[in-house]
Amino acid sequence: MLKYFKNIFVLITLGFVIWMLFLDSNSYLIHYDLNEEIDELENEKEYYRKEIIKDNKAIKELKREEGLEKFAREAYYMKRVNEDIYIIEYADSLKTKNNE
């Protein structure tokens, strides 16, 4: 086994492989990190595409008169004249020390 390491071609090839895998600016480790970053960015891109689709649906809903009224009633508790609003909160939706 030791006689193979005495060969100059094996030493040069081994040095070249070590250099390319670990020490070069285009090494395997750097490529691995860059591929992970690309995957994260692709996931973010997909998330933002889904959010854009959801926001476009909300915009279309708010352009309608009924959608705008529903949003105003639910988000800002607005009401019509001569109308009473009752807000019902269930026990499991209330924040208490036990279920926080």
Tab-separated table of N, CA and C in Angstrom:
chain	number	residue	atom	x	y	z
A	1	MET	N	0.820	-1.194	0.000
A	1	MET	CA	0.000	0.000	0.000
A	1	MET	C	0.870	1.266	0.000
A	2	LEU	N	1.973	1.216	0.697
A	2	LEU	CA	2.845	2.374	0.788
A	2	LEU	C	3.539	2.678	-0.532
A	3	LYS	N	3.693	1.680	-1.372
A	3	LYS	CA	4.381	1.912	-2.640
A	3	LYS	C	3.567	2.799	-3.585
A	4	TYR	N	2.222	2.805	-3.408
A	4	TYR	CA	1.381	3.661	-4.250
A	4	TYR	C	1.573	5.137	-3.904
A	5	PHE	N	1.839	5.416	-2.627
A	5	PHE	CA	2.027	6.804	-2.213
A	5	PHE	C	3.412	7.344	-2.563
A	6	LYS	N	4.309	6.469	-2.985
A	6	LYS	CA	5.624	6.913	-3.433
A	6	LYS	C	5.599	7.356	-4.887
A	7	ASN	N	4.552	6.991	-5.594
A	7	ASN	CA	4.407	7.359	-7.002
A	7	ASN	C	4.034	8.846	-7.088
A	8	ILE	N	4.714	9.606	-7.880
A	8	ILE	CA	4.512	11.043	-8.003
A	8	ILE	C	3.139	11.377	-8.600
A	9	PHE	N	2.662	10.536	-9.503
A	9	PHE	CA	1.362	10.781	-10.131
A	9	PHE	C	0.220	10.614	-9.129
A	10	VAL	N	0.344	9.639	-8.248
A	10	VAL	CA	-0.676	9.427	-7.208
A	10	VAL	C	-0.673	10.603	-6.242
A	11	LEU	N	0.509	11.063	-5.869
A	11	LEU	CA	0.592	12.204	-4.952
A	11	LEU	C	0.014	13.464	-5.570
A	12	ILE	N	0.315	13.704	-6.829
A	12	ILE	CA	-0.223	14.886	-7.507
A	12	ILE	C	-1.736	14.784	-7.639
A	13	THR	N	-2.219	13.602	-8.016
A	13	THR	CA	-3.667	13.410	-8.146
A	13	THR	C	-4.349	13.570	-6.800
A	14	LEU	N	-3.784	12.994	-5.753
A	14	LEU	CA	-4.360	13.120	-4.416
A	14	LEU	C	-4.357	14.588	-3.962
A	15	GLY	N	-3.273	15.292	-4.206
A	15	GLY	CA	-3.215	16.713	-3.870
A	15	GLY	C	-4.241	17.515	-4.647
A	16	PHE	N	-4.403	17.207	-5.927
A	16	PHE	CA	-5.387	17.905	-6.747
A	16	PHE	C	-6.813	17.654	-6.238
A	17	VAL	N	-7.117	16.416	-5.888
A	17	VAL	CA	-8.462	16.083	-5.390
A	17	VAL	C	-8.733	16.791	-4.072
A	18	ILE	N	-7.758	16.778	-3.162
A	18	ILE	CA	-7.932	17.479	-1.882
A	18	ILE	C	-8.106	18.976	-2.115
A	19	TRP	N	-7.308	19.535	-2.999
A	19	TRP	CA	-7.427	20.961	-3.313
A	19	TRP	C	-8.814	21.292	-3.868
A	20	MET	N	-9.307	20.509	-4.805
A	20	MET	CA	-10.594	20.795	-5.444
A	20	MET	C	-11.773	20.575	-4.494
A	21	LEU	N	-11.668	19.607	-3.586
A	21	LEU	CA	-12.781	19.335	-2.680
A	21	LEU	C	-12.863	20.313	-1.514
A	22	PHE	N	-11.735	20.764	-1.013
A	22	PHE	CA	-11.771	21.532	0.225
A	22	PHE	C	-11.173	22.932	0.152
A	23	LEU	N	-10.186	23.169	-0.657
A	23	LEU	CA	-9.438	24.417	-0.578
A	23	LEU	C	-9.742	25.413	-1.682
A	24	ASP	N	-10.266	25.004	-2.790
A	24	ASP	CA	-10.502	25.883	-3.931
A	24	ASP	C	-11.696	26.794	-3.666
A	25	SER	N	-11.762	27.897	-4.386
A	25	SER	CA	-12.899	28.812	-4.224
A	25	SER	C	-14.189	28.207	-4.772
A	26	ASN	N	-14.097	27.182	-5.584
A	26	ASN	CA	-15.261	26.460	-6.101
A	26	ASN	C	-15.338	25.063	-5.485
A	27	SER	N	-15.000	24.956	-4.207
A	27	SER	CA	-14.930	23.655	-3.554
A	27	SER	C	-16.320	23.066	-3.325
A	28	TYR	N	-16.311	21.796	-2.977
A	28	TYR	CA	-17.568	21.087	-2.709
A	28	TYR	C	-18.294	21.710	-1.529
A	29	LEU	N	-17.589	22.122	-0.512
A	29	LEU	CA	-18.221	22.711	0.673
A	29	LEU	C	-18.946	24.010	0.335
A	30	ILE	N	-18.330	24.820	-0.499
A	30	ILE	CA	-18.969	26.078	-0.898
A	30	ILE	C	-20.192	25.791	-1.766
A	31	HIS	N	-20.079	24.831	-2.658
A	31	HIS	CA	-21.228	24.461	-3.487
A	31	HIS	C	-22.373	23.931	-2.636
A	32	TYR	N	-22.058	23.176	-1.613
A	32	TYR	CA	-23.089	22.641	-0.727
A	32	TYR	C	-23.816	23.777	-0.010
A	33	ASP	N	-23.074	24.743	0.521
A	33	ASP	CA	-23.685	25.895	1.186
A	33	ASP	C	-24.548	26.706	0.221
A	34	LEU	N	-24.045	26.909	-0.985
A	34	LEU	CA	-24.808	27.668	-1.972
A	34	LEU	C	-26.084	26.935	-2.384
A	35	ASN	N	-26.021	25.617	-2.497
A	35	ASN	CA	-27.220	24.841	-2.831
A	35	ASN	C	-28.258	24.916	-1.722
A	36	GLU	N	-27.817	24.912	-0.474
A	36	GLU	CA	-28.757	25.080	0.642
A	36	GLU	C	-29.418	26.456	0.594
A	37	GLU	N	-28.637	27.478	0.293
A	37	GLU	CA	-29.186	28.830	0.203
A	37	GLU	C	-30.191	28.933	-0.953
A	38	ILE	N	-29.890	28.284	-2.058
A	38	ILE	CA	-30.811	28.277	-3.195
A	38	ILE	C	-32.117	27.606	-2.809
A	39	ASP	N	-32.045	26.494	-2.089
A	39	ASP	CA	-33.262	25.808	-1.650
A	39	ASP	C	-34.104	26.694	-0.733
A	40	GLU	N	-33.448	27.398	0.190
A	40	GLU	CA	-34.175	28.302	1.076
A	40	GLU	C	-34.853	29.417	0.281
A	41	LEU	N	-34.145	29.970	-0.685
A	41	LEU	CA	-34.723	31.047	-1.494
A	41	LEU	C	-35.873	30.549	-2.355
A	42	GLU	N	-35.776	29.330	-2.857
A	42	GLU	CA	-36.882	28.749	-3.624
A	42	GLU	C	-38.111	28.563	-2.740
A	43	ASN	N	-37.905	28.137	-1.490
A	43	ASN	CA	-39.022	27.988	-0.561
A	43	ASN	C	-39.663	29.334	-0.256
A	44	GLU	N	-38.833	30.359	-0.067
A	44	GLU	CA	-39.368	31.705	0.156
A	44	GLU	C	-40.150	32.192	-1.053
A	45	LYS	N	-39.618	31.923	-2.220
A	45	LYS	CA	-40.279	32.336	-3.462
A	45	LYS	C	-41.653	31.691	-3.571
A	46	GLU	N	-41.760	30.415	-3.261
A	46	GLU	CA	-43.049	29.713	-3.313
A	46	GLU	C	-44.005	30.268	-2.265
A	47	TYR	N	-43.493	30.572	-1.076
A	47	TYR	CA	-44.331	31.152	-0.024
A	47	TYR	C	-44.908	32.495	-0.476
A	48	TYR	N	-44.066	33.346	-1.047
A	48	TYR	CA	-44.530	34.662	-1.470
A	48	TYR	C	-45.491	34.567	-2.654
A	49	ARG	N	-45.314	33.578	-3.525
A	49	ARG	CA	-46.285	33.385	-4.608
A	49	ARG	C	-47.649	33.022	-4.053
A	50	LYS	N	-47.673	32.147	-3.048
A	50	LYS	CA	-48.943	31.773	-2.415
A	50	LYS	C	-49.579	32.976	-1.731
A	51	GLU	N	-48.753	33.788	-1.082
A	51	GLU	CA	-49.276	34.982	-0.425
A	51	GLU	C	-49.836	35.979	-1.448
A	52	ILE	N	-49.198	36.126	-2.582
A	52	ILE	CA	-49.689	37.017	-3.628
A	52	ILE	C	-51.043	36.537	-4.134
A	53	ILE	N	-51.176	35.241	-4.334
A	53	ILE	CA	-52.456	34.692	-4.788
A	53	ILE	C	-53.531	34.940	-3.744
A	54	LYS	N	-53.196	34.726	-2.462
A	54	LYS	CA	-54.163	34.954	-1.385
A	54	LYS	C	-54.550	36.427	-1.312
A	55	ASP	N	-53.575	37.332	-1.459
A	55	ASP	CA	-53.863	38.760	-1.401
A	55	ASP	C	-54.698	39.212	-2.598
A	56	ASN	N	-54.436	38.654	-3.765
A	56	ASN	CA	-55.254	38.992	-4.933
A	56	ASN	C	-56.705	38.576	-4.736
A	57	LYS	N	-56.918	37.413	-4.116
A	57	LYS	CA	-58.290	36.984	-3.812
A	57	LYS	C	-58.948	37.941	-2.829
A	58	ALA	N	-58.185	38.391	-1.823
A	58	ALA	CA	-58.739	39.338	-0.850
A	58	ALA	C	-59.064	40.670	-1.518
A	59	ILE	N	-58.232	41.114	-2.432
A	59	ILE	CA	-58.486	42.373	-3.142
A	59	ILE	C	-59.752	42.262	-3.986
A	60	LYS	N	-59.900	41.132	-4.685
A	60	LYS	CA	-61.109	40.936	-5.479
A	60	LYS	C	-62.351	40.928	-4.589
A	61	GLU	N	-62.226	40.323	-3.407
A	61	GLU	CA	-63.357	40.276	-2.479
A	61	GLU	C	-63.693	41.675	-1.959
A	62	LEU	N	-62.685	42.492	-1.703
A	62	LEU	CA	-62.925	43.832	-1.185
A	62	LEU	C	-63.444	44.790	-2.255
A	63	LYS	N	-63.271	44.465	-3.513
A	63	LYS	CA	-63.806	45.321	-4.569
A	63	LYS	C	-65.324	45.219	-4.662
A	64	ARG	N	-65.852	44.107	-4.196
A	64	ARG	CA	-67.304	43.955	-4.173
A	64	ARG	C	-67.869	44.688	-2.954
A	65	GLU	N	-69.078	45.195	-3.071
A	65	GLU	CA	-69.723	45.922	-1.974
A	65	GLU	C	-69.949	45.015	-0.769
A	66	GLU	N	-70.390	43.779	-1.015
A	66	GLU	CA	-70.657	42.854	0.089
A	66	GLU	C	-69.365	42.464	0.813
A	67	GLY	N	-68.309	42.297	0.067
A	67	GLY	CA	-67.026	41.944	0.671
A	67	GLY	C	-66.466	43.057	1.533
A	68	LEU	N	-66.610	44.276	1.056
A	68	LEU	CA	-66.139	45.426	1.821
A	68	LEU	C	-66.935	45.576	3.112
A	69	GLU	N	-68.242	45.401	3.022
A	69	GLU	CA	-69.080	45.489	4.215
A	69	GLU	C	-68.728	44.387	5.210
A	70	LYS	N	-68.511	43.184	4.719
A	70	LYS	CA	-68.152	42.059	5.598
A	70	LYS	C	-66.828	42.335	6.301
A	71	PHE	N	-65.847	42.852	5.567
A	71	PHE	CA	-64.547	43.174	6.157
A	71	PHE	C	-64.684	44.250	7.226
A	72	ALA	N	-65.460	45.283	6.950
A	72	ALA	CA	-65.633	46.373	7.914
A	72	ALA	C	-66.326	45.866	9.174
A	73	ARG	N	-67.297	44.990	9.014
A	73	ARG	CA	-68.002	44.453	10.182
A	73	ARG	C	-67.094	43.550	11.017
A	74	GLU	N	-66.325	42.696	10.368
A	74	GLU	CA	-65.500	41.732	11.101
A	74	GLU	C	-64.242	42.367	11.683
A	75	ALA	N	-63.588	43.213	10.941
A	75	ALA	CA	-62.301	43.751	11.386
A	75	ALA	C	-62.466	44.974	12.282
A	76	TYR	N	-63.438	45.835	11.981
A	76	TYR	CA	-63.563	47.098	12.705
A	76	TYR	C	-64.856	47.214	13.491
A	77	TYR	N	-65.650	46.161	13.529
A	77	TYR	CA	-66.910	46.112	14.285
A	77	TYR	C	-67.830	47.275	13.931
A	78	MET	N	-67.879	47.640	12.664
A	78	MET	CA	-68.782	48.703	12.216
A	78	MET	C	-70.187	48.143	12.101
A	79	LYS	N	-71.152	49.035	12.175
A	79	LYS	CA	-72.545	48.600	12.114
A	79	LYS	C	-73.373	49.606	11.343
A	80	ARG	N	-74.549	49.154	10.971
A	80	ARG	CA	-75.505	50.050	10.312
A	80	ARG	C	-76.274	50.832	11.377
A	81	VAL	N	-77.008	51.855	10.930
A	81	VAL	CA	-77.835	52.640	11.838
A	81	VAL	C	-78.950	51.730	12.374
A	82	ASN	N	-79.280	51.883	13.642
A	82	ASN	CA	-80.324	51.100	14.315
A	82	ASN	C	-79.995	49.603	14.302
A	83	GLU	N	-78.749	49.272	14.503
A	83	GLU	CA	-78.355	47.870	14.523
A	83	GLU	C	-77.449	47.648	15.735
A	84	ASP	N	-77.656	46.552	16.422
A	84	ASP	CA	-76.821	46.214	17.575
A	84	ASP	C	-75.879	45.080	17.195
A	85	ILE	N	-74.677	45.140	17.747
A	85	ILE	CA	-73.683	44.098	17.486
A	85	ILE	C	-73.343	43.432	18.808
A	86	TYR	N	-73.373	42.107	18.782
A	86	TYR	CA	-72.994	41.322	19.957
A	86	TYR	C	-71.775	40.483	19.585
A	87	ILE	N	-70.734	40.624	20.373
A	87	ILE	CA	-69.508	39.865	20.136
A	87	ILE	C	-69.517	38.682	21.097
A	88	ILE	N	-69.506	37.499	20.540
A	88	ILE	CA	-69.553	36.280	21.345
A	88	ILE	C	-68.150	35.675	21.359
A	89	GLU	N	-67.605	35.523	22.537
A	89	GLU	CA	-66.297	34.902	22.686
A	89	GLU	C	-66.480	33.588	23.427
A	90	TYR	N	-65.919	32.559	22.871
A	90	TYR	CA	-66.001	31.253	23.490
A	90	TYR	C	-64.906	31.100	24.540
A	91	ALA	N	-65.139	30.230	25.504
A	91	ALA	CA	-64.193	30.058	26.614
A	91	ALA	C	-62.826	29.585	26.126
A	92	ASP	N	-62.803	28.763	25.095
A	92	ASP	CA	-61.513	28.265	24.618
A	92	ASP	C	-60.745	29.302	23.799
A	93	SER	N	-61.382	30.382	23.373
A	93	SER	CA	-60.682	31.418	22.610
A	93	SER	C	-60.176	32.550	23.496
A	94	LEU	N	-60.593	32.592	24.746
A	94	LEU	CA	-60.143	33.634	25.666
A	94	LEU	C	-58.760	33.298	26.188
A	95	LYS	N	-57.942	34.317	26.385
A	95	LYS	CA	-56.605	34.108	26.925
A	95	LYS	C	-56.678	34.147	28.446
A	96	THR	N	-56.354	33.050	29.041
A	96	THR	CA	-56.274	32.956	30.486
A	96	THR	C	-54.916	32.413	30.868
A	97	LYS	N	-54.624	32.400	32.145
A	97	LYS	CA	-53.321	31.908	32.594
A	97	LYS	C	-53.194	30.406	32.343
A	98	ASN	N	-54.288	29.701	32.330
A	98	ASN	CA	-54.253	28.249	32.175
A	98	ASN	C	-53.943	27.816	30.742
A	99	ASN	N	-54.479	28.519	29.742
A	99	ASN	CA	-54.312	28.055	28.355
A	99	ASN	C	-53.331	28.904	27.543
A	100	GLU	N	-52.544	29.726	28.160
A	100	GLU	CA	-51.550	30.513	27.424
A	100	GLU	C	-50.425	29.669	27.082
